[in-house]
Tab-separated table of C-alpha atoms in Angstrom:
chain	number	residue	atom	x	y	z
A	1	UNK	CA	8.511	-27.452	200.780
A	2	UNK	CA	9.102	-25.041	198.189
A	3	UNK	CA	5.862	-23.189	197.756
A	4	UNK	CA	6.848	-20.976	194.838
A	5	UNK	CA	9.235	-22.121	192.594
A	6	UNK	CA	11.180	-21.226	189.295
A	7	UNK	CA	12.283	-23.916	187.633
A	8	UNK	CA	14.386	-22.343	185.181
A	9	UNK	CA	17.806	-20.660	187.194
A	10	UNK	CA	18.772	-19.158	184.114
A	11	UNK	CA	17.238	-17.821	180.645
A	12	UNK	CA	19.771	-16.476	177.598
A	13	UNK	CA	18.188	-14.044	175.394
A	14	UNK	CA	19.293	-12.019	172.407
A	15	UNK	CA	18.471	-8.195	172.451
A	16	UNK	CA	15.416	-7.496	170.599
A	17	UNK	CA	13.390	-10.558	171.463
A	18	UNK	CA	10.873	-12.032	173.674
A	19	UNK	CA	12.351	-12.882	177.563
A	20	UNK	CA	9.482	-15.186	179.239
A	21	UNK	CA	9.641	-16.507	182.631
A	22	UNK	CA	8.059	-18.369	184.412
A	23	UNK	CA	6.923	-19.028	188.366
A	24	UNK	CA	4.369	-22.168	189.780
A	25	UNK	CA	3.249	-21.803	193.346
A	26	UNK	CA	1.546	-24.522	194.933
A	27	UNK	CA	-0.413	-22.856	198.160
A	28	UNK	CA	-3.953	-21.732	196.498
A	29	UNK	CA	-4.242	-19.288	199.258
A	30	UNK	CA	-2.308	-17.084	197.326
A	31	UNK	CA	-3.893	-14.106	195.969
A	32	UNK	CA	-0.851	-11.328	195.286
A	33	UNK	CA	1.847	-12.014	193.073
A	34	UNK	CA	4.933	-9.745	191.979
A	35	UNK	CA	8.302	-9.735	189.695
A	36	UNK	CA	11.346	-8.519	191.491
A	37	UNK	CA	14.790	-7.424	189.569
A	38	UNK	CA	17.835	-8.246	191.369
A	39	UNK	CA	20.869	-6.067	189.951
A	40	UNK	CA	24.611	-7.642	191.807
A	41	UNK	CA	25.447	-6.071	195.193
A	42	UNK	CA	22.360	-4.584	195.007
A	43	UNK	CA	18.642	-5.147	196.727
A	44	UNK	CA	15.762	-6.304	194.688
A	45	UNK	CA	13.770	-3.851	193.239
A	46	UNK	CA	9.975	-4.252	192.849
A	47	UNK	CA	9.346	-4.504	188.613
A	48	UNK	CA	5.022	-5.510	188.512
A	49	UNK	CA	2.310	-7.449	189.969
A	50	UNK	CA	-1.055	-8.553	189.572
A	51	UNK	CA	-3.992	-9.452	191.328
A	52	UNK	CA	-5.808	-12.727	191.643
A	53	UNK	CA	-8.363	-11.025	190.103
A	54	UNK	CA	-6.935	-10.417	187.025
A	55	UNK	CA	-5.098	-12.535	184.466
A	56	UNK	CA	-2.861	-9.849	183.296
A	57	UNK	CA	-1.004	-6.579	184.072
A	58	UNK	CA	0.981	-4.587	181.756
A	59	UNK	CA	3.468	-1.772	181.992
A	60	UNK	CA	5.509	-0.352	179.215
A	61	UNK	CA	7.931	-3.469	178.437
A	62	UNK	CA	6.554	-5.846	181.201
A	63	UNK	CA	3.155	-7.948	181.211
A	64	UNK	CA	2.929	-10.454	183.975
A	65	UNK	CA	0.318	-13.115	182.976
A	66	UNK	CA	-1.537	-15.171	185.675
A	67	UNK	CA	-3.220	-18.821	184.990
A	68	UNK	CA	-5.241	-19.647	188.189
A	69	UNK	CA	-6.263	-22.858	187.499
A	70	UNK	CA	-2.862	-23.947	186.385
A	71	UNK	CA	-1.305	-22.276	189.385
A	72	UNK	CA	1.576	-20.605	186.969
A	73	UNK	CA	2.579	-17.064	186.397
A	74	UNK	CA	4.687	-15.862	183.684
A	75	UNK	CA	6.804	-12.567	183.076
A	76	UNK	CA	7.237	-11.663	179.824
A	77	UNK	CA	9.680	-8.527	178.415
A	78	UNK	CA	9.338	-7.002	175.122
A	79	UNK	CA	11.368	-5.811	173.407
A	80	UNK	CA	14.696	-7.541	176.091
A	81	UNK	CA	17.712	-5.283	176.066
A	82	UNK	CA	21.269	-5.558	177.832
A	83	UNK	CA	20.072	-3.151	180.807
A	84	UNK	CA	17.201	-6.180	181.634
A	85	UNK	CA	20.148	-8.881	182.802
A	86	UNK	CA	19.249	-9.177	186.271
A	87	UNK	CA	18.197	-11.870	188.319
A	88	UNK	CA	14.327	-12.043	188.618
A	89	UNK	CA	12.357	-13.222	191.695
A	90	UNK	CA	8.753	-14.318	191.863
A	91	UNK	CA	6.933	-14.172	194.622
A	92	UNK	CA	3.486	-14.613	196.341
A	93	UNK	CA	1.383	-13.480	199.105
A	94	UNK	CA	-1.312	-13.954	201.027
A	95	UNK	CA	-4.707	-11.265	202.063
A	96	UNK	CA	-3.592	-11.910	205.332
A	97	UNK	CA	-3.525	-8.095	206.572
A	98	UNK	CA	-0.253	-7.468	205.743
A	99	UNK	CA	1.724	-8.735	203.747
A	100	UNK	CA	4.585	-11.464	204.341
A	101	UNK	CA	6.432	-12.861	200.779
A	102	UNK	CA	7.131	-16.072	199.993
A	103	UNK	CA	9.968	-15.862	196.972
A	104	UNK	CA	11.154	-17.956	194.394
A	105	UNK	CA	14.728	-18.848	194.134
A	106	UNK	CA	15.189	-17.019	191.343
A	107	UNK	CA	16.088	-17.120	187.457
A	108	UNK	CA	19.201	-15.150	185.864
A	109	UNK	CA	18.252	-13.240	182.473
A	110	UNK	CA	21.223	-12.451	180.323
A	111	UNK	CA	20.291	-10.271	177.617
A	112	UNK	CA	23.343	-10.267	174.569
A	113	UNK	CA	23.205	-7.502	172.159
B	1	UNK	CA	14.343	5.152	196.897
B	2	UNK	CA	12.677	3.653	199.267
B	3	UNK	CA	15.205	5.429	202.526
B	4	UNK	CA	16.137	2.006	203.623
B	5	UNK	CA	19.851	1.763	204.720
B	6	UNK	CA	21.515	-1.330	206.440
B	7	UNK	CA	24.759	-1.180	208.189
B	8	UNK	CA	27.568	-2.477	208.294
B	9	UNK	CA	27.411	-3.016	204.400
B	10	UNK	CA	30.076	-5.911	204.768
B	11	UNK	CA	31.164	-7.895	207.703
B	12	UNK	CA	33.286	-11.260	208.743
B	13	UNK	CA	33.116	-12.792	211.999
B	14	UNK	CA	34.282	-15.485	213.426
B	15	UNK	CA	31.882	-18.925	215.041
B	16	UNK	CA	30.413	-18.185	218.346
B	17	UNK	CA	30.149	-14.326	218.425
B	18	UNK	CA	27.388	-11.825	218.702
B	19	UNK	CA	26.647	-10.114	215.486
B	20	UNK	CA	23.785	-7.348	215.198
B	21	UNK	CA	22.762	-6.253	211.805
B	22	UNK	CA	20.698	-2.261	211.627
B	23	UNK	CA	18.314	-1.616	209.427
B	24	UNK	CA	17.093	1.909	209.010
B	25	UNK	CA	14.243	3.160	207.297
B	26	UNK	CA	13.397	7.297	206.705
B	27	UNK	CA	9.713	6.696	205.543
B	28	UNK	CA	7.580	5.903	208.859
B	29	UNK	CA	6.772	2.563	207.711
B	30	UNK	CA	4.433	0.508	210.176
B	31	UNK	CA	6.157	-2.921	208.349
B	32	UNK	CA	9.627	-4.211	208.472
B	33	UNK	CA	11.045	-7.470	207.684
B	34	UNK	CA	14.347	-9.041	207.710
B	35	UNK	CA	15.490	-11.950	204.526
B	36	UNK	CA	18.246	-13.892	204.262
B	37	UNK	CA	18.845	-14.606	200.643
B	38	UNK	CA	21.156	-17.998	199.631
B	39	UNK	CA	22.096	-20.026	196.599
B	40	UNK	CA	19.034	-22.350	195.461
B	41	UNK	CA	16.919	-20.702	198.350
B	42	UNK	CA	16.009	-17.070	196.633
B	43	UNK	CA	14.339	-14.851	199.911
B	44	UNK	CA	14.016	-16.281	202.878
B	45	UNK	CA	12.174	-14.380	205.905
B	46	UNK	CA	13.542	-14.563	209.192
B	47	UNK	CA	11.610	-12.254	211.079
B	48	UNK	CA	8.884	-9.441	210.424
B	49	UNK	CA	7.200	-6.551	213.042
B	50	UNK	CA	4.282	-5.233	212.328
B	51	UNK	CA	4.660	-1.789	214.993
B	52	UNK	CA	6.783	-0.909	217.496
B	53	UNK	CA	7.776	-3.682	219.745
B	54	UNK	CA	5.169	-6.088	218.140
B	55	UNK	CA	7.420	-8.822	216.415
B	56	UNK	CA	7.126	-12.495	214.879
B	57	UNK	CA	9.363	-14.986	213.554
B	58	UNK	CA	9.201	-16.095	209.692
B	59	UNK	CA	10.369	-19.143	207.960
B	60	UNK	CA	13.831	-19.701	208.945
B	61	UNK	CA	13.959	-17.880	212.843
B	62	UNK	CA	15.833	-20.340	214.707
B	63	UNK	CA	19.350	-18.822	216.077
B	64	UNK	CA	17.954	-15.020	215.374
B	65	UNK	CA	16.325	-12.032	217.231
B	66	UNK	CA	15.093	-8.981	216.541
B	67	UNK	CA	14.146	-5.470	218.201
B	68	UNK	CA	12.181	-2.570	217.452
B	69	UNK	CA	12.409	0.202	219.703
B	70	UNK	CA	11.593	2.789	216.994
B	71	UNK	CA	9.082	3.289	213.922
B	72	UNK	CA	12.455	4.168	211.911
B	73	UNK	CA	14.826	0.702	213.433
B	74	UNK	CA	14.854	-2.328	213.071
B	75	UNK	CA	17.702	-4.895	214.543
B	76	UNK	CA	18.686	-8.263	213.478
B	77	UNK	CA	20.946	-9.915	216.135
B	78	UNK	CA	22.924	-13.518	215.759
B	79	UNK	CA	23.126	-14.503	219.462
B	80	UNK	CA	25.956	-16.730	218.722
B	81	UNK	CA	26.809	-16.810	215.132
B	82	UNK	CA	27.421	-19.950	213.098
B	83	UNK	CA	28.992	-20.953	209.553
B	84	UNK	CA	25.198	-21.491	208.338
B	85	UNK	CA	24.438	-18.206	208.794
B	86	UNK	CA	26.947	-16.646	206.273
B	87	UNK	CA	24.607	-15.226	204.003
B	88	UNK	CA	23.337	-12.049	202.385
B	89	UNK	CA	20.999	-9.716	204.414
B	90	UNK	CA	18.484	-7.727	203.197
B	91	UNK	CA	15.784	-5.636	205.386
B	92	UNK	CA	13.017	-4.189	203.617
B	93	UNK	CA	9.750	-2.656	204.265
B	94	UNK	CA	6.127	-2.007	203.020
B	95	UNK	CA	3.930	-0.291	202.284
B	96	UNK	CA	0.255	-1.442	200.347
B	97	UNK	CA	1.227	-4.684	198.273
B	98	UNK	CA	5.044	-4.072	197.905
B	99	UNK	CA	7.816	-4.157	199.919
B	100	UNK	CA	11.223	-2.099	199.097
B	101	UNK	CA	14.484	-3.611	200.313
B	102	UNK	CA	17.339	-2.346	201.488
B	103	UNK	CA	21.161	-2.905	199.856
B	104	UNK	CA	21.789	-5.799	201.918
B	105	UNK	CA	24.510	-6.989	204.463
B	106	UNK	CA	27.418	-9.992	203.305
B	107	UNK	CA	27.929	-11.330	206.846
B	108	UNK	CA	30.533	-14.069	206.356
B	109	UNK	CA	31.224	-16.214	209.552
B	110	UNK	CA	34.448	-18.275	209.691
Protein backbone atom coordinates (compact mmCIF):
# COMPACT_ATOMS: atom_id res chain seq x y z
CA UNK A 1 0.00 0.00 0.00
CA UNK A 2 1.89 2.70 -1.42
CA UNK A 3 0.84 5.78 0.46
CA UNK A 4 2.84 8.35 -1.49
CA UNK A 5 3.55 7.75 -4.83
CA UNK A 6 5.27 9.25 -8.03
CA UNK A 7 4.03 8.03 -10.90
CA UNK A 8 6.42 9.35 -13.24
CA UNK A 9 10.19 7.37 -12.60
CA UNK A 10 11.67 9.62 -14.94
CA UNK A 11 11.22 13.31 -16.47
CA UNK A 12 13.70 14.62 -19.58
CA UNK A 13 14.09 18.24 -19.66
CA UNK A 14 16.03 20.68 -21.79
CA UNK A 15 18.13 23.40 -19.92
CA UNK A 16 16.29 26.53 -19.69
CA UNK A 17 12.78 25.22 -19.21
CA UNK A 18 10.15 24.33 -16.83
CA UNK A 19 10.94 20.71 -14.75
CA UNK A 20 7.43 19.81 -12.94
CA UNK A 21 6.91 16.90 -10.82
CA UNK A 22 4.64 15.54 -9.37
CA UNK A 23 3.71 13.37 -5.93
CA UNK A 24 -0.18 11.96 -4.80
CA UNK A 25 -0.42 10.63 -1.30
CA UNK A 26 -3.39 8.93 -0.27
CA UNK A 27 -3.35 9.03 3.86
CA UNK A 28 -5.21 12.56 4.63
CA UNK A 29 -3.48 12.54 7.89
CA UNK A 30 -0.73 14.02 6.28
CA UNK A 31 0.12 17.47 7.08
CA UNK A 32 4.16 17.96 6.16
CA UNK A 33 5.41 17.45 2.87
CA UNK A 34 9.09 17.86 1.41
CA UNK A 35 11.30 17.47 -1.99
CA UNK A 36 14.46 15.54 -1.53
CA UNK A 37 17.51 15.54 -4.26
CA UNK A 38 19.25 12.37 -4.57
CA UNK A 39 22.80 12.95 -6.30
CA UNK A 40 24.52 8.92 -7.18
CA UNK A 41 26.50 7.41 -4.27
CA UNK A 42 25.33 10.04 -2.41
CA UNK A 43 22.44 10.62 0.50
CA UNK A 44 19.41 12.65 -0.21
CA UNK A 45 19.59 16.04 0.50
CA UNK A 46 16.58 18.03 1.82
CA UNK A 47 15.60 20.74 -1.35
CA UNK A 48 11.82 22.46 0.22
CA UNK A 49 8.66 21.83 1.92
CA UNK A 50 5.47 23.17 2.76
CA UNK A 51 2.90 23.11 5.20
CA UNK A 52 -0.65 21.89 5.06
CA UNK A 53 -1.40 25.19 5.68
CA UNK A 54 -0.23 26.65 2.79
CA UNK A 55 -0.62 25.94 -0.92
CA UNK A 56 2.75 27.09 -1.88
CA UNK A 57 6.42 27.63 -0.89
CA UNK A 58 9.02 29.18 -2.91
CA UNK A 59 12.78 29.44 -2.82
CA UNK A 60 14.98 30.89 -5.45
CA UNK A 61 14.46 28.20 -8.40
CA UNK A 62 12.05 25.83 -6.45
CA UNK A 63 8.17 26.33 -5.65
CA UNK A 64 6.49 23.28 -4.29
CA UNK A 65 2.69 23.64 -4.87
CA UNK A 66 0.17 21.75 -2.63
CA UNK A 67 -3.64 20.83 -3.78
CA UNK A 68 -5.38 19.48 -0.59
CA UNK A 69 -8.41 18.48 -1.88
CA UNK A 70 -6.85 16.71 -4.79
CA UNK A 71 -4.32 15.10 -2.49
CA UNK A 72 -1.31 16.05 -5.13
CA UNK A 73 1.83 18.01 -4.71
CA UNK A 74 3.93 19.26 -7.41
CA UNK A 75 7.69 20.51 -7.63
CA UNK A 76 8.35 22.77 -10.08
CA UNK A 77 12.16 24.23 -11.16
CA UNK A 78 12.70 27.31 -13.04
CA UNK A 79 14.83 27.99 -14.91
CA UNK A 80 16.21 23.59 -14.99
CA UNK A 81 19.93 23.39 -15.57
CA UNK A 82 22.41 20.30 -15.94
CA UNK A 83 23.50 20.61 -12.09
CA UNK A 84 19.41 19.78 -11.24
CA UNK A 85 19.72 15.90 -12.72
CA UNK A 86 19.17 14.12 -9.65
CA UNK A 87 16.71 11.81 -8.55
CA UNK A 88 13.87 13.56 -6.56
CA UNK A 89 11.91 12.04 -3.63
CA UNK A 90 8.60 13.16 -2.22
CA UNK A 91 7.64 12.55 0.89
CA UNK A 92 5.03 13.07 3.71
CA UNK A 93 4.56 13.20 7.33
CA UNK A 94 2.48 13.17 9.95
CA UNK A 95 2.04 15.96 13.39
CA UNK A 96 2.66 13.03 15.23
CA UNK A 97 5.48 14.56 17.64
CA UNK A 98 8.17 13.72 15.68
CA UNK A 99 8.52 13.11 12.67
CA UNK A 100 8.69 9.61 10.76
CA UNK A 101 8.72 9.92 6.53
CA UNK A 102 6.91 8.08 4.35
CA UNK A 103 8.81 8.53 0.69
CA UNK A 104 7.97 8.19 -2.72
CA UNK A 105 9.86 5.93 -4.94
CA UNK A 106 11.23 8.46 -6.69
CA UNK A 107 11.47 10.26 -10.24
CA UNK A 108 14.92 10.77 -12.22
CA UNK A 109 15.30 14.46 -13.75
CA UNK A 110 17.77 14.66 -16.56
CA UNK A 111 18.41 18.09 -17.45
CA UNK A 112 20.32 18.32 -21.31
CA UNK A 113 21.95 21.51 -22.11
CA UNK B 1 26.60 19.00 6.57
CA UNK B 2 24.57 17.55 8.67
CA UNK B 3 27.89 15.35 10.76
CA UNK B 4 26.25 12.13 9.89
CA UNK B 5 28.81 9.38 8.92
CA UNK B 6 27.97 5.60 8.33
CA UNK B 7 30.53 2.95 8.26
CA UNK B 8 31.63 0.62 6.53
CA UNK B 9 30.81 2.71 3.30
CA UNK B 10 30.71 -0.66 1.24
CA UNK B 11 30.34 -4.19 2.31
CA UNK B 12 29.58 -7.96 0.86
CA UNK B 13 28.67 -10.75 2.95
CA UNK B 14 27.74 -13.84 2.51
CA UNK B 15 23.76 -15.63 3.62
CA UNK B 16 23.52 -16.40 7.22
CA UNK B 17 26.04 -13.97 8.88
CA UNK B 18 25.85 -11.17 11.35
CA UNK B 19 26.25 -7.82 9.78
CA UNK B 20 26.12 -4.47 11.95
CA UNK B 21 25.87 -1.24 10.15
CA UNK B 22 27.19 2.36 12.50
CA UNK B 23 25.76 5.32 12.11
CA UNK B 24 27.32 8.34 13.69
CA UNK B 25 26.02 11.62 14.14
CA UNK B 26 28.27 14.92 15.64
CA UNK B 27 25.13 17.19 16.22
CA UNK B 28 23.34 15.84 19.56
CA UNK B 29 20.34 14.93 17.76
CA UNK B 30 17.45 13.44 20.04
CA UNK B 31 16.12 11.55 16.47
CA UNK B 32 17.69 8.88 14.45
CA UNK B 33 16.36 6.63 11.91
CA UNK B 34 17.60 3.94 9.78
CA UNK B 35 16.11 3.48 5.60
CA UNK B 36 16.69 1.02 3.36
CA UNK B 37 16.31 2.44 -0.08
CA UNK B 38 15.49 -0.22 -3.26
CA UNK B 39 14.48 -0.13 -6.89
CA UNK B 40 10.59 0.75 -7.24
CA UNK B 41 10.48 1.13 -3.32
CA UNK B 42 12.23 4.84 -2.88
CA UNK B 43 12.87 5.09 1.36
CA UNK B 44 11.90 2.62 3.33
CA UNK B 45 12.17 2.92 7.33
CA UNK B 46 13.30 0.13 9.24
CA UNK B 47 13.70 1.41 12.53
CA UNK B 48 13.68 4.93 14.36
CA UNK B 49 14.72 6.00 18.33
CA UNK B 50 13.51 8.75 19.64
CA UNK B 51 16.42 9.04 22.89
CA UNK B 52 18.75 6.97 24.22
CA UNK B 53 17.71 3.42 24.49
CA UNK B 54 14.04 4.29 23.53
CA UNK B 55 13.58 2.49 20.05
CA UNK B 56 10.67 1.34 17.57
CA UNK B 57 10.41 -0.55 14.52
CA UNK B 58 9.19 1.18 11.09
CA UNK B 59 7.74 -0.24 8.01
CA UNK B 60 9.89 -2.99 6.95
CA UNK B 61 11.58 -4.28 10.69
CA UNK B 62 11.35 -7.87 10.36
CA UNK B 63 15.03 -9.62 10.37
CA UNK B 64 16.64 -6.16 11.91
CA UNK B 65 17.73 -4.61 15.30
CA UNK B 66 18.93 -1.71 16.49
CA UNK B 67 20.85 -0.08 19.59
CA UNK B 68 21.42 3.15 21.02
CA UNK B 69 23.71 3.37 23.76
CA UNK B 70 24.71 6.98 22.97
CA UNK B 71 23.01 10.44 21.89
CA UNK B 72 25.85 10.41 19.04
CA UNK B 73 25.24 6.16 17.82
CA UNK B 74 23.11 4.52 16.37
CA UNK B 75 23.46 0.59 15.22
CA UNK B 76 21.72 -1.32 12.63
CA UNK B 77 22.39 -5.10 13.06
CA UNK B 78 21.25 -8.09 10.46
CA UNK B 79 21.02 -11.01 12.94
CA UNK B 80 21.40 -13.40 10.17
CA UNK B 81 21.65 -11.75 6.88
CA UNK B 82 19.72 -12.75 3.78
CA UNK B 83 19.83 -12.06 -0.17
CA UNK B 84 16.66 -9.67 0.44
CA UNK B 85 18.45 -7.55 2.41
CA UNK B 86 21.11 -6.42 -0.18
CA UNK B 87 20.25 -2.97 -0.35
CA UNK B 88 21.43 0.59 0.17
CA UNK B 89 21.57 2.01 3.77
CA UNK B 90 21.08 5.26 4.74
CA UNK B 91 20.81 6.63 8.55
CA UNK B 92 19.70 10.02 8.99
CA UNK B 93 18.51 12.27 11.63
CA UNK B 94 16.29 15.31 12.59
CA UNK B 95 15.86 17.94 13.69
CA UNK B 96 12.29 20.33 13.43
CA UNK B 97 10.53 19.10 10.09
CA UNK B 98 13.64 17.69 8.24
CA UNK B 99 15.72 14.98 8.50
CA UNK B 100 19.51 14.93 7.03
CA UNK B 101 20.87 11.58 5.89
CA UNK B 102 23.88 10.14 5.97
CA UNK B 103 26.06 8.78 2.66
CA UNK B 104 24.66 5.46 2.90
CA UNK B 105 25.98 1.79 3.20
CA UNK B 106 25.84 -0.86 -0.23
CA UNK B 107 25.57 -4.06 1.84
CA UNK B 108 25.46 -6.79 -0.82
CA UNK B 109 24.73 -10.36 0.59
CA UNK B 110 25.59 -13.38 -1.60
Amino acid sequence: DQQVKQNSPSLSVQEGRISILNCDYTNSMFDYFLWYKKYPAEGPTFLISISSIKDKNEDGRFTVFLNKSAKHLSLHIVPSQPGDSAVYFCAASENTGFQKLVFGTGTRLLVSP
Amino acid sequence: DAGITQSPRHKVTETGTPVTLRCHQTENHRYMYWYRQDPGHGLRLIHYSYGVKDTDKGEVSDGYSVSRSKTEDFLLTLESATSSQTSVYFCATARGNEQFFGPGTRLTVL
